Coordinates of C-alpha atoms and ligand atoms in Angstrom, one line a residue:
M1 CA 122.5 130.3 92.7
K2 CA 121.9 133.1 90.3
N3 CA 118.4 134.0 88.7
N4 CA 116.6 133.2 91.9
A5 CA 113.5 135.4 91.4
L6 CA 111.9 136.2 94.6
T7 CA 107.8 135.5 94.9
I8 CA 105.8 136.5 97.1
V9 CA 102.6 135.1 98.6
E10 CA 100.6 137.4 100.4
S11 CA 98.7 135.7 103.8
K12 CA 95.1 136.8 102.8
T13 CA 94.6 137.4 106.8
K14 CA 96.4 139.2 108.8
Q15 CA 96.4 138.6 113.0
P16 CA 96.4 141.3 115.5
K17 CA 99.4 142.2 116.9
P18 CA 100.0 141.4 120.7
N19 CA 101.4 143.1 123.3
T20 CA 104.8 142.6 123.1
D21 CA 105.1 144.1 126.7
Q22 CA 103.3 140.8 127.9
I23 CA 104.3 138.0 125.5
P24 CA 106.7 135.2 126.5
F25 CA 109.8 135.5 124.3
G26 CA 109.5 133.4 121.0
R27 CA 105.4 132.1 120.9
T28 CA 104.2 134.3 118.5
F29 CA 105.1 134.5 114.9
T30 CA 104.5 137.1 111.9
D31 CA 102.0 136.7 108.8
H32 CA 104.5 135.5 107.0
M33 CA 107.9 133.2 106.5
F34 CA 111.0 132.8 104.1
V35 CA 111.2 129.5 102.9
M36 CA 114.3 128.4 100.1
D37 CA 115.1 124.9 98.9
Y38 CA 118.6 123.6 98.0
H39 CA 118.6 120.5 95.9
E40 CA 122.6 119.0 94.5
D41 CA 121.8 118.7 91.7
R42 CA 120.6 122.5 91.9
G43 CA 121.8 124.3 94.5
W44 CA 119.4 127.4 96.0
Y45 CA 116.8 127.2 94.3
E46 CA 112.8 129.1 94.5
P47 CA 113.0 132.1 97.2
R48 CA 110.0 132.7 98.7
I49 CA 108.0 134.9 101.3
V50 CA 104.7 133.0 101.9
P51 CA 102.2 133.2 104.8
Y52 CA 103.4 131.3 107.7
E53 CA 102.7 127.5 107.7
P54 CA 103.2 124.3 109.6
L55 CA 105.5 122.2 107.7
T56 CA 105.5 118.6 105.6
L57 CA 108.6 116.4 106.1
D58 CA 108.8 113.3 105.9
P59 CA 108.8 110.8 108.8
A60 CA 112.4 110.0 107.5
A61 CA 114.2 113.7 106.6
M62 CA 117.8 113.7 107.4
I63 CA 116.8 116.5 110.2
F64 CA 114.8 113.9 112.5
H65 CA 117.3 111.4 113.1
Y66 CA 120.7 113.2 113.0
G67 CA 119.9 116.4 113.9
Q68 CA 122.0 118.5 110.9
T69 CA 120.4 122.4 110.9
V70 CA 122.0 125.2 112.3
F71 CA 120.3 128.1 113.3
E72 CA 121.3 132.1 114.1
G73 CA 119.2 134.9 115.8
L74 CA 119.3 138.4 115.5
K75 CA 116.6 141.3 115.8
A76 CA 115.2 144.5 114.1
Y77 CA 114.8 147.8 115.9
R78 CA 112.4 150.4 115.7
S79 CA 114.0 153.4 115.4
G80 CA 110.9 156.3 114.6
D81 CA 109.2 155.0 111.5
R82 CA 112.5 153.5 110.4
V83 CA 113.7 149.6 111.1
L84 CA 117.0 148.9 112.0
L85 CA 119.3 145.5 111.7
F86 CA 122.1 145.1 113.7
R87 CA 125.2 143.8 111.8
P88 CA 123.0 141.2 110.3
E89 CA 126.1 140.2 107.3
K90 CA 127.6 138.7 110.6
N91 CA 125.0 136.8 111.5
L92 CA 124.7 135.6 107.9
E93 CA 128.8 135.1 107.9
R94 CA 128.4 132.9 111.2
L95 CA 125.2 130.8 110.0
N96 CA 127.9 129.9 106.4
R97 CA 130.2 129.2 109.2
S98 CA 128.2 127.0 111.3
S99 CA 127.3 125.6 108.4
D100 CA 130.3 124.1 107.1
R101 CA 130.9 122.3 110.6
L102 CA 127.6 120.2 109.6
S103 CA 128.8 119.4 106.5
I104 CA 125.7 121.7 104.8
P105 CA 126.0 123.7 101.5
P106 CA 126.7 127.9 101.9
I107 CA 124.2 129.9 101.1
D108 CA 124.9 133.0 99.6
E109 CA 125.3 135.8 102.0
E110 CA 124.3 138.8 99.9
E111 CA 121.7 137.0 98.2
V112 CA 120.1 136.2 101.4
M113 CA 120.8 140.0 103.2
G114 CA 118.5 140.7 100.3
Y115 CA 115.9 138.4 100.6
L116 CA 115.5 138.6 104.3
E117 CA 115.2 142.3 104.1
E118 CA 112.1 142.3 101.8
L119 CA 110.8 140.0 104.8
I120 CA 111.2 141.9 107.3
S121 CA 109.7 144.9 104.7
L122 CA 106.9 143.1 104.7
E123 CA 106.4 142.9 108.4
K124 CA 107.0 146.1 109.5
D125 CA 104.0 146.9 111.1
W126 CA 105.2 143.9 113.3
V127 CA 108.2 145.1 114.8
P128 CA 107.3 147.2 118.4
D129 CA 108.1 150.2 119.5
T130 CA 107.9 150.1 123.6
P131 CA 111.0 150.3 124.7
G132 CA 112.7 147.0 124.8
T133 CA 111.1 145.6 122.4
S134 CA 112.2 143.9 119.2
L135 CA 111.3 141.3 116.5
Y136 CA 113.7 138.4 116.9
I137 CA 114.4 137.0 113.3
R138 CA 115.3 133.5 113.0
P139 CA 117.3 131.7 109.9
F140 CA 117.7 128.2 109.8
I141 CA 118.3 125.3 107.5
I142 CA 117.6 122.0 107.5
G143 CA 118.3 118.1 106.0
T144 CA 114.8 117.4 104.8
E145 CA 116.1 114.5 102.1
P146 CA 114.3 111.2 103.5
N147 CA 117.2 109.0 103.7
L148 CA 118.1 106.6 107.4
S149 CA 121.9 106.6 105.9
V150 CA 124.4 108.7 108.4
A151 CA 125.4 111.2 105.7
P152 CA 125.4 114.8 105.1
S153 CA 121.5 115.6 103.7
K154 CA 121.3 115.5 99.7
T155 CA 118.7 118.6 100.2
Y156 CA 117.8 121.1 102.6
K157 CA 115.6 124.1 103.8
L158 CA 116.4 127.4 104.8
M159 CA 113.7 129.3 106.4
I160 CA 113.6 132.6 108.4
I161 CA 110.7 133.4 110.9
L162 CA 110.2 136.4 113.0
S163 CA 108.7 137.0 115.9
P164 CA 108.0 140.6 118.1
V165 CA 109.6 139.9 122.0
G166 CA 109.3 141.9 124.7
S167 CA 111.8 143.9 126.7
Y168 CA 114.1 141.5 128.2
F169 CA 114.5 143.2 131.8
S170 CA 111.4 144.8 132.8
G171 CA 112.7 146.9 135.6
G172 CA 115.9 147.6 134.4
L173 CA 119.6 145.8 134.3
T174 CA 118.6 143.3 137.0
P175 CA 122.0 141.2 137.7
V176 CA 122.0 137.1 137.7
K177 CA 123.4 134.4 139.5
I178 CA 125.1 131.4 137.8
R179 CA 125.8 128.5 138.6
V180 CA 129.4 127.4 137.3
E181 CA 128.7 123.5 135.6
D182 CA 131.5 121.2 137.2
K183 CA 129.9 117.9 135.8
F184 CA 128.4 118.2 132.7
T185 CA 130.3 119.3 129.5
R186 CA 129.1 121.8 126.5
A187 CA 131.5 121.7 124.0
V188 CA 135.0 120.5 123.4
K189 CA 137.6 122.1 120.9
G190 CA 137.2 119.9 117.7
G191 CA 133.1 119.4 118.2
T192 CA 130.4 121.3 117.1
G193 CA 130.8 124.2 120.2
M194 CA 131.4 127.0 117.8
A195 CA 128.3 126.2 115.7
K196 CA 125.1 127.4 116.6
T197 CA 123.7 124.1 115.4
A198 CA 120.6 122.1 117.7
G199 CA 122.5 119.6 119.6
N200 CA 124.3 122.0 121.5
Y201 CA 121.3 123.1 123.1
S202 CA 119.5 120.2 123.7
A203 CA 122.5 118.7 125.7
A204 CA 122.8 121.1 127.9
Y205 CA 118.9 121.0 129.6
Q206 CA 120.2 118.6 132.5
A207 CA 122.8 121.4 133.3
Q208 CA 120.0 123.9 133.3
K209 CA 117.5 122.3 135.0
Q210 CA 120.1 122.3 137.6
A211 CA 120.6 125.8 137.9
Y212 CA 117.4 126.7 138.2
Q213 CA 116.5 124.4 140.8
E214 CA 119.1 125.5 143.0
G215 CA 117.8 129.4 142.3
K216 CA 120.1 130.6 139.5
A217 CA 119.4 132.0 136.1
D218 CA 121.8 130.3 134.4
V219 CA 125.2 127.8 133.8
L220 CA 128.4 128.7 133.3
W221 CA 130.7 126.5 131.6
L222 CA 133.7 124.7 131.9
D223 CA 136.2 123.2 129.7
G224 CA 135.2 119.9 128.0
V225 CA 138.8 118.7 128.8
E226 CA 140.1 120.1 132.5
K227 CA 136.8 121.7 133.9
R228 CA 139.1 124.6 134.4
Y229 CA 139.0 126.8 131.8
I230 CA 136.4 128.9 131.8
E231 CA 134.3 129.6 128.2
E232 CA 130.6 131.2 128.3
V233 CA 127.6 131.2 129.7
G234 CA 124.2 128.9 128.5
S235 CA 123.7 131.8 125.0
M236 CA 126.0 134.1 126.4
N237 CA 129.6 135.0 126.1
I238 CA 131.1 136.0 129.0
F239 CA 133.2 139.2 130.3
F240 CA 135.3 139.5 133.8
K241 CA 136.6 143.5 134.8
I242 CA 139.5 142.6 136.9
N243 CA 142.0 145.4 137.9
G244 CA 140.6 148.0 135.9
E245 CA 140.7 145.1 132.7
V246 CA 138.8 143.3 131.1
V247 CA 138.8 139.3 130.3
T248 CA 136.6 136.9 127.9
P249 CA 138.0 133.9 127.0
A250 CA 139.6 133.4 123.8
L251 CA 137.7 131.9 121.2
S252 CA 139.0 127.6 121.5
G253 CA 136.9 126.8 118.6
S254 CA 134.4 125.4 121.6
I255 CA 133.0 128.6 122.3
L256 CA 130.3 130.6 120.0
Q257 CA 131.6 133.9 118.6
G258 CA 129.5 136.2 119.7
I259 CA 128.3 138.9 117.6
T260 CA 127.8 141.1 120.7
R261 CA 130.8 140.0 122.3
M262 CA 132.9 141.3 119.4
S263 CA 131.3 144.6 119.2
V264 CA 131.9 144.8 122.7
I265 CA 135.7 144.2 122.0
E266 CA 135.5 146.9 119.6
L267 CA 133.6 149.9 121.9
L268 CA 136.4 149.3 124.6
E269 CA 139.5 149.8 122.2
K270 CA 137.4 152.8 120.9
W271 CA 137.2 153.3 124.4
E272 CA 140.9 152.9 125.0
I273 CA 140.0 150.5 128.3
P274 CA 142.6 147.0 128.3
V275 CA 140.7 143.9 126.9
T276 CA 142.6 140.6 126.4
E277 CA 141.0 137.2 125.0
R278 CA 142.6 134.9 126.7
R279 CA 142.1 131.5 128.7
I280 CA 141.4 131.9 132.0
S281 CA 140.7 129.4 134.8
I282 CA 137.8 129.8 137.3
E283 CA 140.4 129.0 140.1
E284 CA 142.1 132.6 138.8
L285 CA 138.9 134.0 139.0
Y286 CA 138.5 133.4 142.4
Q287 CA 141.9 134.0 143.3
Y288 CA 141.2 137.5 142.5
Y289 CA 137.6 137.8 143.8
E290 CA 139.9 136.8 146.8
E291 CA 142.0 139.8 146.1
G292 CA 139.1 142.2 146.0
V293 CA 140.0 143.2 142.3
L294 CA 136.7 140.9 140.3
E295 CA 134.8 144.7 139.8
E296 CA 132.4 143.3 136.9
A297 CA 131.2 140.5 135.3
F298 CA 128.5 140.5 132.3
G299 CA 126.8 137.7 129.5
T300 CA 126.6 139.2 126.5
G301 CA 124.3 137.8 123.5
T302 CA 121.7 139.2 121.1
A303 CA 119.3 138.2 123.9
A304 CA 120.1 140.3 126.8
V305 CA 123.0 143.0 125.1
I306 CA 124.9 143.3 128.3
S307 CA 123.5 140.5 131.4
P308 CA 125.4 141.4 134.7
V309 CA 126.6 139.2 136.8
G310 CA 126.1 138.9 140.6
E311 CA 127.4 135.9 142.2
L312 CA 128.7 133.0 140.8
N313 CA 128.6 129.4 142.4
W314 CA 131.6 127.1 142.2
L315 CA 131.5 123.5 144.0
G316 CA 129.4 125.4 146.8
K317 CA 131.0 127.9 146.5
E318 CA 130.2 131.8 146.2
M319 CA 131.0 135.2 145.0
V320 CA 129.5 138.2 145.5
I321 CA 130.3 140.5 142.5
N322 CA 130.1 144.0 142.8
N323 CA 127.4 143.8 146.1
H324 CA 124.4 142.6 143.1
E325 CA 124.8 145.8 141.3
I326 CA 125.5 146.7 138.0
G327 CA 128.5 147.8 137.2
E328 CA 129.6 151.3 135.8
L329 CA 131.1 149.4 133.1
S330 CA 128.3 147.2 132.1
Q331 CA 126.2 150.1 131.8
K332 CA 128.0 151.7 130.1
L333 CA 128.4 149.3 126.6
Y334 CA 124.0 148.4 127.7
D335 CA 123.6 151.8 126.6
T336 CA 125.7 152.5 123.8
I337 CA 125.1 148.9 121.9
T338 CA 121.3 149.8 122.5
G339 CA 121.6 153.4 121.5
I340 CA 122.7 152.2 118.4
Q341 CA 120.3 149.5 117.7
T342 CA 117.7 151.7 118.4
G343 CA 118.9 154.6 116.6
K344 CA 119.5 156.8 119.4
L345 CA 122.5 157.5 119.5
E346 CA 125.2 158.4 116.1
D347 CA 126.7 154.6 114.6
T348 CA 129.7 155.9 114.4
P349 CA 131.2 151.8 114.1
G350 CA 128.4 151.6 111.0
W351 CA 127.3 148.6 112.5
T352 CA 123.5 149.3 111.9
V353 CA 121.5 148.5 108.1
E354 CA 118.4 150.7 107.4
V355 CA 115.4 147.9 106.0
K356 CA 114.0 150.2 103.2
Ligands
PLP401 C1 123.7 133.1 120.0 C2 124.8 132.7 121.3 C3 125.8 133.4 122.0 C4 125.7 135.0 121.5 O1 125.8 135.4 120.7 P1 125.3 136.9 119.8 O2 125.7 136.8 118.4 O3 126.3 138.0 120.5 O4 124.0 136.5 120.1 C5 126.8 133.2 122.7 N1 126.8 131.8 123.0 C6 126.0 130.6 122.6 C7 126.2 129.2 122.8 C8 125.0 131.6 121.8 O5 124.1 130.0 121.0

């Protein structure tokens, strides 16, 4: 893994930068990308930054058949002339945990962090500066061996692509309506729920479609065995404020370990607001709702940071939370985390990394 010298091939043409406020998520990419290959006899080799371009892969490449792939998602934020990353080492740690689950060989986290910073540094002008905007970073690994046998690939590609993204909430934080899924399952203990891997997401589209048809923004997943215990929302972890205490489902093996989730828990502990990670069933939540002690609900994830939940719908039963308004704690968490991410607040926890 050592002595991997990074090569940089600069793009001859530079695309005009889009107006980030008006672009849809994830369809515009920067001029360059990072690529590194793996072979079981060589380890990871030939790290390179090259012009963004399509890949050529054998149709028998294992990624197409058995879905051996993992990904990450993080953002670079502009803070005046500086560019900041938010806890990026946690993303690379999680990439290795996901890879382990999918039998993909690990990367050297420190080495790849260096390449990631080089790539962002080269594409610095792509980090937008309008409030709420950022440069989304998508590292991913695919199995590339042309072989139809059902076994781990002997070769892989690690790539990092970058996409400027607009503000998630254009008119301030808006509480969303969520459908509690009663039929489909996202993940079970022992499955791949804790890994950021492709199949978890495509298997959720049917439930997502049902939610959209009912005018809801997303799906809240229950555990796959008893269909009782709350797990997480589409690509967000979930928190509830009940009678002054904050509760979030414990990491059971089927829930993605969000970095925003971790940061929220750490902030709440610092603020001395009681926070517990435990099993919580949907019936229990309804009971609190009926008692009038369910004060706030919010999702957490890199995309929206904090996404207040204004309404939950389970088997036709409606739960309106905080009168469809953003709660005080949700707002405070949002302001604090985005403040640190964009350098507007002092980074006392030491979460940001400046790209040189
Ligand atoms: C990425 C993701 C999250 C949020 O993780 P962050 O690190 O906070 O962005 C939550 N749930 C799922 C299923 C995810 O894919």
